[in-house]
Amino acid sequence: METSFFEVSNTASLWGLFVNAGYMTIVDEVSSIDQIYKLKIPNQEVQDEFKKLTAYYLNVNASNLNVMFNALKLAKMDDFRDKYQAMLLQLPFYHDL
């Protein structure tokens, strides 16, 4: 049986699907009682696909999203804040719909 992560409504199931499919890797167990894990994206190819998917669903420019993520990764918080703020201002608000 094949399942697309678009079809999974439960958030826990979605992350489990990502791990089982190899799109995420478990780095550490944060809490065994609550089943909370620290995850990472295993490689650049998967990271690029997550970026494209995020840009598509947020309806934002992928290169602007990439600049924003790079600013965050490099701890350039002012650059990240400016890009993030600009992206949020482009998104429709709940009351706009």
mmCIF file with all atom_site columns, C-alpha atoms in Angstrom:
data_model
loop_
_atom_site.group_PDB
_atom_site.id
_atom_site.type_symbol
_atom_site.label_atom_id
_atom_site.label_alt_id
_atom_site.label_comp_id
_atom_site.label_asym_id
_atom_site.label_entity_id
_atom_site.label_seq_id
_atom_site.pdbx_PDB_ins_code
_atom_site.Cartn_x
_atom_site.Cartn_y
_atom_site.Cartn_z
_atom_site.occupancy
_atom_site.B_iso_or_equiv
_atom_site.pdbx_formal_charge
_atom_site.auth_seq_id
_atom_site.auth_comp_id
_atom_site.auth_asym_id
_atom_site.auth_atom_id
_atom_site.pdbx_PDB_model_num
ATOM 1  C CA . MET A 1 1  ? 0.000   0.000  0.000  1.00 0.00 ? 1  MET A CA 1
ATOM 2  C CA . GLU A 1 2  ? 1.342   3.434  -0.897 1.00 0.00 ? 2  GLU A CA 1
ATOM 3  C CA . THR A 1 3  ? 0.593   6.529  1.155  1.00 0.00 ? 3  THR A CA 1
ATOM 4  C CA . SER A 1 4  ? 1.357   10.082 0.175  1.00 0.00 ? 4  SER A CA 1
ATOM 5  C CA . PHE A 1 5  ? 2.252   12.402 3.031  1.00 0.00 ? 5  PHE A CA 1
ATOM 6  C CA . PHE A 1 6  ? -0.371  14.774 1.610  1.00 0.00 ? 6  PHE A CA 1
ATOM 7  C CA . GLU A 1 7  ? -2.974  12.163 2.587  1.00 0.00 ? 7  GLU A CA 1
ATOM 8  C CA . VAL A 1 8  ? -1.860  11.832 6.212  1.00 0.00 ? 8  VAL A CA 1
ATOM 9  C CA . SER A 1 9  ? -3.961  13.998 8.521  1.00 0.00 ? 9  SER A CA 1
ATOM 10 C CA . ASN A 1 10 ? -2.263  13.052 11.808 1.00 0.00 ? 10 ASN A CA 1
ATOM 11 C CA . THR A 1 11 ? 0.912   15.063 12.448 1.00 0.00 ? 11 THR A CA 1
ATOM 12 C CA . ALA A 1 12 ? 2.628   12.210 14.318 1.00 0.00 ? 12 ALA A CA 1
ATOM 13 C CA . SER A 1 13 ? 1.874   9.871  11.422 1.00 0.00 ? 13 SER A CA 1
ATOM 14 C CA . LEU A 1 14 ? 3.273   12.403 8.962  1.00 0.00 ? 14 LEU A CA 1
ATOM 15 C CA . TRP A 1 15 ? 6.630   12.641 10.778 1.00 0.00 ? 15 TRP A CA 1
ATOM 16 C CA . GLY A 1 16 ? 6.707   8.851  11.151 1.00 0.00 ? 16 GLY A CA 1
ATOM 17 C CA . LEU A 1 17 ? 6.165   8.551  7.414  1.00 0.00 ? 17 LEU A CA 1
ATOM 18 C CA . PHE A 1 18 ? 9.027   10.995 6.765  1.00 0.00 ? 18 PHE A CA 1
ATOM 19 C CA . VAL A 1 19 ? 11.343  8.935  8.994  1.00 0.00 ? 19 VAL A CA 1
ATOM 20 C CA . ASN A 1 20 ? 10.296  5.583  7.517  1.00 0.00 ? 20 ASN A CA 1
ATOM 21 C CA . ALA A 1 21 ? 10.677  6.889  3.970  1.00 0.00 ? 21 ALA A CA 1
ATOM 22 C CA . GLY A 1 22 ? 14.152  8.265  4.728  1.00 0.00 ? 22 GLY A CA 1
ATOM 23 C CA . TYR A 1 23 ? 13.196  11.929 4.337  1.00 0.00 ? 23 TYR A CA 1
ATOM 24 C CA . MET A 1 24 ? 14.077  12.552 8.004  1.00 0.00 ? 24 MET A CA 1
ATOM 25 C CA . THR A 1 25 ? 16.608  10.868 10.278 1.00 0.00 ? 25 THR A CA 1
ATOM 26 C CA . ILE A 1 26 ? 16.285  10.476 14.038 1.00 0.00 ? 26 ILE A CA 1
ATOM 27 C CA . VAL A 1 27 ? 19.260  12.165 15.704 1.00 0.00 ? 27 VAL A CA 1
ATOM 28 C CA . ASP A 1 28 ? 18.296  11.820 19.357 1.00 0.00 ? 28 ASP A CA 1
ATOM 29 C CA . GLU A 1 29 ? 15.440  10.742 21.584 1.00 0.00 ? 29 GLU A CA 1
ATOM 30 C CA . VAL A 1 30 ? 14.311  13.752 23.634 1.00 0.00 ? 30 VAL A CA 1
ATOM 31 C CA . SER A 1 31 ? 11.636  11.948 25.680 1.00 0.00 ? 31 SER A CA 1
ATOM 32 C CA . SER A 1 32 ? 10.829  8.249  25.526 1.00 0.00 ? 32 SER A CA 1
ATOM 33 C CA . ILE A 1 33 ? 7.699   8.788  27.625 1.00 0.00 ? 33 ILE A CA 1
ATOM 34 C CA . ASP A 1 34 ? 6.188   11.330 25.205 1.00 0.00 ? 34 ASP A CA 1
ATOM 35 C CA . GLN A 1 35 ? 7.900   9.801  22.145 1.00 0.00 ? 35 GLN A CA 1
ATOM 36 C CA . ILE A 1 36 ? 9.610   13.078 21.214 1.00 0.00 ? 36 ILE A CA 1
ATOM 37 C CA . TYR A 1 37 ? 12.620  12.897 18.909 1.00 0.00 ? 37 TYR A CA 1
ATOM 38 C CA . LYS A 1 38 ? 15.132  15.311 17.436 1.00 0.00 ? 38 LYS A CA 1
ATOM 39 C CA . LEU A 1 39 ? 15.115  14.935 13.642 1.00 0.00 ? 39 LEU A CA 1
ATOM 40 C CA . LYS A 1 40 ? 17.358  16.099 10.809 1.00 0.00 ? 40 LYS A CA 1
ATOM 41 C CA . ILE A 1 41 ? 17.120  16.204 7.056  1.00 0.00 ? 41 ILE A CA 1
ATOM 42 C CA . PRO A 1 42 ? 19.574  13.535 5.835  1.00 0.00 ? 42 PRO A CA 1
ATOM 43 C CA . ASN A 1 43 ? 21.039  15.230 2.754  1.00 0.00 ? 43 ASN A CA 1
ATOM 44 C CA . GLN A 1 44 ? 21.068  18.280 0.490  1.00 0.00 ? 44 GLN A CA 1
ATOM 45 C CA . GLU A 1 45 ? 18.778  16.716 -2.117 1.00 0.00 ? 45 GLU A CA 1
ATOM 46 C CA . VAL A 1 46 ? 15.981  16.126 0.408  1.00 0.00 ? 46 VAL A CA 1
ATOM 47 C CA . GLN A 1 47 ? 16.564  19.572 1.941  1.00 0.00 ? 47 GLN A CA 1
ATOM 48 C CA . ASP A 1 48 ? 16.146  21.179 -1.482 1.00 0.00 ? 48 ASP A CA 1
ATOM 49 C CA . GLU A 1 49 ? 12.881  19.310 -2.027 1.00 0.00 ? 49 GLU A CA 1
ATOM 50 C CA . PHE A 1 50 ? 11.549  20.431 1.367  1.00 0.00 ? 50 PHE A CA 1
ATOM 51 C CA . LYS A 1 51 ? 12.410  24.022 0.425  1.00 0.00 ? 51 LYS A CA 1
ATOM 52 C CA . LYS A 1 52 ? 10.613  23.723 -2.919 1.00 0.00 ? 52 LYS A CA 1
ATOM 53 C CA . LEU A 1 53 ? 7.584   22.131 -1.259 1.00 0.00 ? 53 LEU A CA 1
ATOM 54 C CA . THR A 1 54 ? 7.471   24.850 1.402  1.00 0.00 ? 54 THR A CA 1
ATOM 55 C CA . ALA A 1 55 ? 7.780   27.609 -1.213 1.00 0.00 ? 55 ALA A CA 1
ATOM 56 C CA . TYR A 1 56 ? 5.028   26.009 -3.295 1.00 0.00 ? 56 TYR A CA 1
ATOM 57 C CA . TYR A 1 57 ? 2.545   25.681 -0.425 1.00 0.00 ? 57 TYR A CA 1
ATOM 58 C CA . LEU A 1 58 ? 3.286   29.141 0.966  1.00 0.00 ? 58 LEU A CA 1
ATOM 59 C CA . ASN A 1 59 ? 3.167   30.551 -2.562 1.00 0.00 ? 59 ASN A CA 1
ATOM 60 C CA . VAL A 1 60 ? 6.477   32.381 -2.087 1.00 0.00 ? 60 VAL A CA 1
ATOM 61 C CA . ASN A 1 61 ? 9.574   32.706 -4.235 1.00 0.00 ? 61 ASN A CA 1
ATOM 62 C CA . ALA A 1 62 ? 11.891  29.730 -3.628 1.00 0.00 ? 62 ALA A CA 1
ATOM 63 C CA . SER A 1 63 ? 15.046  31.830 -3.951 1.00 0.00 ? 63 SER A CA 1
ATOM 64 C CA . ASN A 1 64 ? 13.787  34.296 -1.299 1.00 0.00 ? 64 ASN A CA 1
ATOM 65 C CA . LEU A 1 65 ? 13.012  31.355 0.957  1.00 0.00 ? 65 LEU A CA 1
ATOM 66 C CA . ASN A 1 66 ? 16.515  30.002 0.361  1.00 0.00 ? 66 ASN A CA 1
ATOM 67 C CA . VAL A 1 67 ? 18.071  33.359 1.300  1.00 0.00 ? 67 VAL A CA 1
ATOM 68 C CA . MET A 1 68 ? 15.965  33.415 4.453  1.00 0.00 ? 68 MET A CA 1
ATOM 69 C CA . PHE A 1 69 ? 17.027  29.877 5.461  1.00 0.00 ? 69 PHE A CA 1
ATOM 70 C CA . ASN A 1 70 ? 20.686  30.666 4.785  1.00 0.00 ? 70 ASN A CA 1
ATOM 71 C CA . ALA A 1 71 ? 20.482  33.789 6.964  1.00 0.00 ? 71 ALA A CA 1
ATOM 72 C CA . LEU A 1 72 ? 19.035  31.653 9.759  1.00 0.00 ? 72 LEU A CA 1
ATOM 73 C CA . LYS A 1 73 ? 21.708  28.991 9.305  1.00 0.00 ? 73 LYS A CA 1
ATOM 74 C CA . LEU A 1 74 ? 24.465  31.642 9.442  1.00 0.00 ? 74 LEU A CA 1
ATOM 75 C CA . ALA A 1 75 ? 22.843  33.346 12.477 1.00 0.00 ? 75 ALA A CA 1
ATOM 76 C CA . LYS A 1 76 ? 22.319  36.603 10.552 1.00 0.00 ? 76 LYS A CA 1
ATOM 77 C CA . MET A 1 77 ? 19.207  37.364 12.542 1.00 0.00 ? 77 MET A CA 1
ATOM 78 C CA . ASP A 1 78 ? 18.555  40.836 11.110 1.00 0.00 ? 78 ASP A CA 1
ATOM 79 C CA . ASP A 1 79 ? 18.633  39.463 7.551  1.00 0.00 ? 79 ASP A CA 1
ATOM 80 C CA . PHE A 1 80 ? 16.433  36.534 8.566  1.00 0.00 ? 80 PHE A CA 1
ATOM 81 C CA . ARG A 1 81 ? 13.935  38.841 10.300 1.00 0.00 ? 81 ARG A CA 1
ATOM 82 C CA . ASP A 1 82 ? 13.716  41.141 7.263  1.00 0.00 ? 82 ASP A CA 1
ATOM 83 C CA . LYS A 1 83 ? 13.143  38.257 4.819  1.00 0.00 ? 83 LYS A CA 1
ATOM 84 C CA . TYR A 1 84 ? 10.689  36.538 7.147  1.00 0.00 ? 84 TYR A CA 1
ATOM 85 C CA . GLN A 1 85 ? 8.731   39.749 7.672  1.00 0.00 ? 85 GLN A CA 1
ATOM 86 C CA . ALA A 1 86 ? 8.607   40.399 3.925  1.00 0.00 ? 86 ALA A CA 1
ATOM 87 C CA . MET A 1 87 ? 7.382   36.836 3.304  1.00 0.00 ? 87 MET A CA 1
ATOM 88 C CA . LEU A 1 88 ? 4.652   37.133 5.949  1.00 0.00 ? 88 LEU A CA 1
ATOM 89 C CA . LEU A 1 89 ? 3.427   40.397 4.465  1.00 0.00 ? 89 LEU A CA 1
ATOM 90 C CA . GLN A 1 90 ? 2.970   38.646 1.088  1.00 0.00 ? 90 GLN A CA 1
ATOM 91 C CA . LEU A 1 91 ? 0.880   35.796 2.520  1.00 0.00 ? 91 LEU A CA 1
ATOM 92 C CA . PRO A 1 92 ? -2.895  36.134 2.716  1.00 0.00 ? 92 PRO A CA 1
ATOM 93 C CA . PHE A 1 93 ? -4.315  36.629 6.184  1.00 0.00 ? 93 PHE A CA 1
ATOM 94 C CA . TYR A 1 94 ? -7.179  34.572 7.576  1.00 0.00 ? 94 TYR A CA 1
ATOM 95 C CA . HIS A 1 95 ? -9.542  37.571 7.342  1.00 0.00 ? 95 HIS A CA 1
ATOM 96 C CA . ASP A 1 96 ? -8.525  38.247 3.725  1.00 0.00 ? 96 ASP A CA 1
ATOM 97 C CA . LEU A 1 97 ? -10.141 35.028 2.513  1.00 0.00 ? 97 LEU A CA 1
#
